[in-house]
mmCIF file of C-alpha atoms in Angstrom:
data_model
loop_
_atom_site.group_PDB
_atom_site.id
_atom_site.type_symbol
_atom_site.label_atom_id
_atom_site.label_comp_id
_atom_site.label_asym_id
_atom_site.label_seq_id
_atom_site.Cartn_x
_atom_site.Cartn_y
_atom_site.Cartn_z
ATOM 1 C CA THR L 1 -52.092 -41.725 25.129
ATOM 2 C CA GLU L 2 -48.497 -40.693 24.456
ATOM 3 C CA GLU L 3 -47.361 -39.737 20.987
ATOM 4 C CA GLY L 4 -46.570 -42.828 18.981
ATOM 5 C CA ALA L 5 -48.981 -45.032 20.924
ATOM 6 C CA SER L 6 -51.424 -47.246 19.052
ATOM 7 C CA LEU L 7 -55.117 -46.423 18.814
ATOM 8 C CA CYS L 8 -58.178 -48.258 17.589
ATOM 9 C CA THR L 9 -60.306 -45.983 15.417
ATOM 10 C CA PHE L 10 -64.013 -46.041 14.691
ATOM 11 C CA MET L 11 -65.804 -44.219 11.886
ATOM 12 C CA VAL L 12 -69.421 -43.336 12.689
ATOM 13 C CA THR L 13 -71.828 -42.209 9.952
ATOM 14 C CA LEU L 14 -75.350 -40.957 10.637
ATOM 15 C CA LEU L 15 -77.794 -40.280 7.802
ATOM 16 C CA TRP L 16 -80.972 -38.227 8.105
ATOM 17 C CA GLN L 17 -83.723 -38.724 5.548
ATOM 18 C CA PRO L 18 -87.149 -37.023 5.689
ATOM 19 C CA ARG L 19 -90.160 -39.329 5.700
ATOM 20 C CA ARG L 20 -92.976 -38.618 3.310
ATOM 21 C CA ASN L 21 -95.722 -37.826 5.799
ATOM 22 C CA ASN L 22 -97.319 -34.800 7.401
ATOM 23 C CA ASN L 23 -95.557 -35.121 10.744
ATOM 24 C CA ASN L 24 -92.114 -33.880 9.618
ATOM 25 C CA ASP L 25 -90.638 -37.193 10.759
ATOM 26 C CA VAL L 26 -87.167 -38.305 9.668
ATOM 27 C CA TRP L 27 -85.430 -41.631 9.298
ATOM 28 C CA VAL L 28 -82.086 -41.823 11.093
ATOM 29 C CA ARG L 29 -79.704 -44.566 10.044
ATOM 30 C CA GLY L 30 -76.327 -45.190 11.585
ATOM 31 C CA HIS L 31 -73.231 -47.095 10.533
ATOM 32 C CA VAL L 32 -70.085 -47.786 12.552
ATOM 33 C CA PHE L 33 -66.883 -49.098 11.010
ATOM 34 C CA SER L 34 -63.615 -50.143 12.592
ATOM 35 C CA SER L 35 -60.701 -51.921 11.004
ATOM 36 C CA LEU L 36 -60.030 -53.520 14.417
ATOM 37 C CA ILE L 37 -56.381 -52.994 13.578
ATOM 38 C CA PRO L 38 -54.457 -50.640 15.887
ATOM 39 C CA VAL L 39 -53.190 -47.576 14.042
ATOM 40 C CA ARG L 40 -50.520 -45.066 14.922
ATOM 41 C CA ARG L 41 -51.540 -41.804 16.494
ATOM 42 C CA ILE L 42 -51.503 -38.751 14.220
ATOM 43 C CA SER L 43 -47.917 -37.601 13.838
ATOM 44 C CA SER L 44 -46.990 -34.212 15.318
ATOM 45 C CA SER L 45 -44.579 -33.740 12.376
ATOM 46 C CA PRO L 46 -46.541 -34.695 9.253
ATOM 47 C CA ASP L 47 -45.382 -33.970 5.737
ATOM 48 C CA LEU L 48 -46.245 -30.542 4.369
ATOM 49 C CA LEU L 49 -49.062 -30.702 1.827
ATOM 50 C CA THR L 50 -49.202 -29.122 -1.585
ATOM 51 C CA VAL L 51 -52.724 -27.849 -2.205
ATOM 52 C CA LEU L 52 -54.384 -26.472 -5.308
ATOM 53 C CA SER L 53 -56.828 -23.575 -5.295
ATOM 54 C CA VAL L 54 -59.117 -23.532 -8.311
ATOM 55 C CA ARG L 55 -60.326 -20.098 -9.416
ATOM 56 C CA ASP L 56 -63.850 -20.359 -10.754
ATOM 57 C CA ASP L 57 -65.138 -16.854 -11.435
ATOM 58 C CA ASN L 58 -68.460 -17.998 -12.871
ATOM 59 C CA ALA L 59 -69.187 -20.690 -10.250
ATOM 60 C CA GLN L 60 -69.412 -23.355 -12.933
ATOM 61 C CA LEU L 61 -67.382 -25.990 -11.117
ATOM 62 C CA PRO L 62 -68.869 -28.117 -8.321
ATOM 63 C CA ASN L 63 -69.084 -26.111 -5.121
ATOM 64 C CA ARG L 64 -70.723 -26.288 -1.717
ATOM 65 C CA PHE L 65 -71.330 -22.644 -0.839
ATOM 66 C CA GLN L 66 -74.416 -22.488 -3.098
ATOM 67 C CA ASN L 67 -76.042 -25.617 -1.672
ATOM 68 C CA PHE L 68 -76.405 -25.883 2.110
ATOM 69 C CA PRO L 69 -72.683 -25.546 2.883
ATOM 70 C CA ASN L 70 -73.119 -26.302 6.577
ATOM 71 C CA ALA L 71 -74.562 -29.763 5.924
ATOM 72 C CA LYS L 72 -72.762 -32.951 4.940
ATOM 73 C CA LEU L 73 -74.793 -33.910 1.894
ATOM 74 C CA ILE L 74 -74.312 -37.333 0.325
ATOM 75 C CA SER L 75 -74.626 -35.699 -3.089
ATOM 76 C CA TRP L 76 -71.360 -33.776 -2.501
ATOM 77 C CA CYS L 77 -69.386 -37.032 -2.659
ATOM 78 C CA ARG L 78 -70.626 -37.445 -6.220
ATOM 79 C CA GLN L 79 -70.448 -33.774 -7.229
ATOM 80 C CA ARG L 80 -66.814 -33.324 -6.193
ATOM 81 C CA ARG L 81 -65.599 -36.334 -8.193
ATOM 82 C CA PRO L 82 -64.695 -34.318 -11.332
ATOM 83 C CA LEU L 83 -62.424 -32.100 -9.226
ATOM 84 C CA GLU L 84 -60.748 -35.121 -7.672
ATOM 85 C CA GLU L 85 -60.262 -36.803 -11.049
ATOM 86 C CA THR L 86 -58.888 -33.626 -12.659
ATOM 87 C CA TYR L 87 -56.620 -32.247 -9.947
ATOM 88 C CA LYS L 88 -55.843 -35.116 -7.548
ATOM 89 C CA CYS L 89 -54.742 -37.566 -10.234
ATOM 90 C CA ASN L 90 -51.185 -37.765 -8.902
ATOM 91 C CA ASN L 91 -49.435 -37.590 -5.546
ATOM 92 C CA ARG L 92 -48.424 -33.947 -5.876
ATOM 93 C CA ILE L 93 -51.773 -32.428 -4.855
ATOM 94 C CA GLY L 94 -52.931 -33.242 -1.339
ATOM 95 C CA GLU L 95 -56.186 -31.309 -1.465
ATOM 96 C CA VAL L 96 -58.247 -29.094 -3.764
ATOM 97 C CA ILE L 97 -59.308 -25.766 -2.248
ATOM 98 C CA LEU L 98 -62.669 -24.310 -3.231
ATOM 99 C CA THR L 99 -63.060 -20.592 -3.899
ATOM 100 C CA ARG L 100 -65.725 -18.085 -4.812
ATOM 101 C CA THR L 101 -65.431 -14.716 -6.509
ATOM 102 C CA THR L 102 -67.278 -11.892 -4.776
ATOM 103 C CA LYS L 103 -69.679 -9.985 -6.978
ATOM 104 C CA ASN L 104 -69.010 -6.492 -5.650
ATOM 105 C CA ASN L 105 -65.226 -6.274 -6.005
ATOM 106 C CA HIS L 106 -64.301 -9.540 -7.816
ATOM 107 C CA GLU L 107 -62.094 -10.685 -4.925
ATOM 108 C CA VAL L 108 -61.221 -14.383 -4.885
ATOM 109 C CA GLU L 109 -62.193 -15.774 -1.500
ATOM 110 C CA ILE L 110 -60.654 -18.990 -0.162
ATOM 111 C CA LEU L 111 -63.378 -21.203 1.301
ATOM 112 C CA GLU L 112 -62.498 -24.810 2.184
ATOM 113 C CA GLY L 113 -61.115 -28.043 0.807
ATOM 114 C CA LEU L 114 -63.152 -30.857 -0.687
ATOM 115 C CA THR L 115 -63.133 -32.596 2.704
ATOM 116 C CA THR L 116 -61.279 -30.082 4.903
ATOM 117 C CA ASN L 117 -61.494 -26.634 6.471
ATOM 118 C CA PHE L 118 -58.901 -23.966 5.651
ATOM 119 C CA PHE L 119 -56.983 -21.818 8.180
ATOM 120 C CA ALA L 120 -54.480 -19.026 7.545
ATOM 121 C CA LEU L 121 -52.202 -17.407 10.121
ATOM 122 C CA TYR L 122 -51.769 -13.662 9.705
ATOM 123 C CA PRO L 123 -49.257 -11.340 11.430
ATOM 124 C CA ASN L 124 -49.723 -10.614 15.145
ATOM 125 C CA ASN L 125 -50.952 -14.171 15.805
ATOM 126 C CA VAL L 126 -54.265 -13.703 14.021
ATOM 127 C CA LEU L 127 -55.773 -17.010 12.883
ATOM 128 C CA ARG L 128 -58.591 -16.779 10.355
ATOM 129 C CA THR L 129 -61.043 -19.275 8.888
ATOM 130 C CA SER L 130 -64.168 -18.794 6.800
ATOM 131 C CA ASP L 131 -67.549 -18.436 8.470
ATOM 132 C CA THR L 132 -70.115 -21.208 8.305
ATOM 133 C CA ASP L 133 -72.348 -19.246 5.931
ATOM 134 C CA HIS L 134 -70.130 -20.596 3.158
ATOM 135 C CA VAL L 135 -68.301 -23.641 4.580
ATOM 136 C CA LEU L 136 -68.957 -26.685 6.715
ATOM 137 C CA GLY L 137 -68.470 -26.127 10.430
ATOM 138 C CA GLY L 138 -66.426 -29.292 10.841
ATOM 139 C CA TYR L 139 -65.644 -31.041 14.119
ATOM 140 C CA ALA L 140 -61.888 -30.529 13.772
ATOM 141 C CA ARG L 141 -62.485 -26.877 12.855
ATOM 142 C CA HIS L 142 -64.260 -26.416 16.194
ATOM 143 C CA LEU L 143 -61.437 -28.152 18.085
ATOM 144 C CA VAL L 144 -58.835 -25.924 16.443
ATOM 145 C CA ILE L 145 -60.740 -22.706 17.114
ATOM 146 C CA GLU L 146 -61.117 -23.507 20.813
ATOM 147 C CA ALA L 147 -57.504 -24.695 21.183
ATOM 148 C CA ALA L 148 -56.172 -21.638 19.328
ATOM 149 C CA LYS L 149 -57.954 -19.354 21.768
ATOM 150 C CA ARG L 150 -56.393 -21.229 24.696
ATOM 151 C CA CYS L 151 -52.998 -20.752 23.021
ATOM 152 C CA GLY L 152 -53.528 -16.985 23.051
ATOM 153 C CA LEU L 153 -54.246 -16.521 19.346
ATOM 154 C CA ALA L 154 -56.790 -14.028 18.074
ATOM 155 C CA VAL L 155 -59.280 -16.093 16.086
ATOM 156 C CA GLU L 156 -61.191 -14.325 13.323
ATOM 157 C CA ILE L 157 -64.147 -15.884 11.546
ATOM 158 C CA GLY L 158 -64.385 -14.207 8.177
ATOM 159 C CA PRO L 159 -63.277 -14.090 4.543
ATOM 160 C CA ILE L 160 -59.770 -15.151 3.514
ATOM 161 C CA HIS L 161 -58.880 -13.311 0.323
ATOM 162 C CA LEU L 162 -56.369 -14.642 -2.157
ATOM 163 C CA SER L 163 -54.949 -11.134 -2.526
ATOM 164 C CA GLU L 164 -53.750 -11.361 1.083
ATOM 165 C CA SER L 165 -51.595 -14.451 0.513
ATOM 166 C CA GLU L 166 -48.357 -12.488 1.046
ATOM 167 C CA LEU L 167 -49.481 -11.957 4.645
ATOM 168 C CA TRP L 168 -50.014 -15.643 5.404
ATOM 169 C CA GLN L 169 -47.357 -16.973 7.749
ATOM 170 C CA GLU L 170 -48.790 -20.467 8.012
ATOM 171 C CA VAL L 171 -51.574 -22.329 6.257
ATOM 172 C CA PHE L 172 -53.111 -25.578 7.436
ATOM 173 C CA LEU L 173 -56.166 -27.731 6.839
ATOM 174 C CA THR L 174 -58.353 -29.508 9.363
ATOM 175 C CA SER L 175 -60.398 -32.679 9.112
ATOM 176 C CA SER L 176 -61.814 -35.281 11.470
ATOM 177 C CA ILE L 177 -59.330 -37.824 10.096
ATOM 178 C CA ARG L 178 -56.049 -35.875 10.310
ATOM 179 C CA ILE L 179 -57.141 -33.074 12.677
ATOM 180 C CA ILE L 180 -54.430 -30.703 11.356
ATOM 181 C CA ALA L 181 -52.512 -30.996 8.083
ATOM 182 C CA PRO L 182 -49.920 -28.215 7.513
ATOM 183 C CA VAL L 183 -49.577 -26.818 3.993
ATOM 184 C CA GLY L 184 -46.174 -26.320 2.382
ATOM 185 C CA GLU L 185 -47.228 -24.622 -0.823
ATOM 186 C CA MET L 186 -50.372 -23.527 -2.565
ATOM 187 C CA LEU L 187 -50.949 -23.490 -6.309
ATOM 188 C CA LEU L 188 -53.543 -21.571 -8.294
ATOM 189 C CA SER L 189 -55.397 -22.866 -11.305
ATOM 190 C CA ASP L 190 -58.368 -21.683 -13.272
ATOM 191 C CA SER L 191 -61.305 -23.866 -14.191
ATOM 192 C CA GLU L 192 -59.781 -24.722 -17.603
ATOM 193 C CA SER L 193 -56.297 -25.756 -16.421
ATOM 194 C CA THR L 194 -55.098 -29.285 -15.836
ATOM 195 C CA ILE L 195 -52.542 -30.564 -13.396
ATOM 196 C CA ASP L 196 -50.109 -31.191 -16.285
ATOM 197 C CA SER L 197 -50.072 -27.526 -17.244
ATOM 198 C CA LEU L 198 -49.281 -26.570 -13.659
ATOM 199 C CA ASP L 199 -46.304 -28.897 -13.374
ATOM 200 C CA ASP L 200 -44.325 -26.847 -15.886
ATOM 201 C CA SER L 201 -45.051 -23.392 -14.466
ATOM 202 C CA MET L 202 -43.675 -21.962 -11.228
ATOM 203 C CA ASP L 203 -45.988 -18.987 -11.801
ATOM 204 C CA SER L 204 -48.814 -21.129 -10.485
ATOM 205 C CA ILE L 205 -47.322 -21.080 -6.958
ATOM 206 C CA ILE L 206 -49.169 -18.373 -5.045
ATOM 207 C CA TRP L 207 -47.920 -19.197 -1.539
ATOM 208 C CA ARG L 208 -45.061 -21.187 -0.080
ATOM 209 C CA HIS L 209 -44.042 -21.752 3.506
ATOM 210 C CA ASP L 210 -40.801 -19.925 4.296
ATOM 211 C CA GLY L 211 -39.173 -23.026 5.691
ATOM 212 C CA ILE L 212 -40.227 -25.574 3.097
ATOM 213 C CA GLY L 213 -37.336 -27.721 1.966
ATOM 214 C CA SER L 214 -35.185 -26.896 4.998
ATOM 215 C CA GLU L 215 -35.036 -27.574 8.699
ATOM 216 C CA ASN L 216 -34.982 -23.905 9.642
ATOM 217 C CA HIS L 217 -38.641 -23.717 10.575
ATOM 218 C CA ARG L 218 -39.686 -21.140 13.088
ATOM 219 C CA GLU L 219 -40.311 -23.005 16.353
ATOM 220 C CA PRO L 220 -42.750 -23.698 17.709
ATOM 221 C CA LEU L 221 -44.989 -23.582 14.668
ATOM 222 C CA VAL L 222 -48.447 -22.325 15.523
ATOM 223 C CA TRP L 223 -50.243 -25.298 13.975
ATOM 224 C CA LYS L 224 -48.143 -27.632 16.123
ATOM 225 C CA ARG L 225 -48.873 -25.644 19.289
ATOM 226 C CA ILE L 226 -52.574 -25.946 18.525
ATOM 227 C CA LEU L 227 -52.325 -29.688 17.859
ATOM 228 C CA ASP L 228 -50.401 -30.212 21.095
ATOM 229 C CA GLU L 229 -53.079 -28.232 22.934
ATOM 230 C CA ILE L 230 -55.803 -30.473 21.485
ATOM 231 C CA HIS L 231 -53.859 -33.585 22.518
ATOM 232 C CA LYS L 232 -53.328 -32.165 25.997
ATOM 233 C CA TYR L 233 -57.064 -31.840 26.507
ATOM 234 C CA LYS L 234 -57.541 -35.347 25.094
ATOM 235 C CA ALA L 235 -60.208 -34.058 22.750
ATOM 236 C CA ILE L 236 -59.320 -36.715 20.172
#
């Protein structure tokens, strides 16, 4: 379909539950939902998101990397609620980014969003995202990795350190709903801060897109090239 065309969307949920027997059987339940109302195709020029990265040196906040990160657990919907209520209580924050602090050198590593994967573009067209030892290998993440390779980018699967933020040329999130959501600025909080304390401090901004607030964006933006490549292959 051409950009701007209407689509009908379906949400499919499959749940696996082990049965209590000696045969290692599982129950599989499925649910399909559609609004039956045509929706607009994902815009190729969405608004830039503001995201918040929460530094949690002692891993006391809800996280996924300690509990089967490569599985979509129902319990995560409940566990992440305190983060949503604390940091997504107004329209400023589009997503909360999870982190972990490495034990050997105390580096803060960017992992993923509550419901998204995180990508950072480094110099020389290097696109990096965390490996699936610590994050969910989402469907949109896979689409982006394959499309980025076709676009000639060097894709690296590995740690994204907060200390490297000055090198990031673009940051975007991926999800099965929005596919790609470009980030305009990234804030940093610690586990004891609230969104109100961040509103009054520009020091909390740790990364900002060079072109935010103007129309002088470098064209074509890499995230948009990748999204166009995905649309071209009609993967969504």
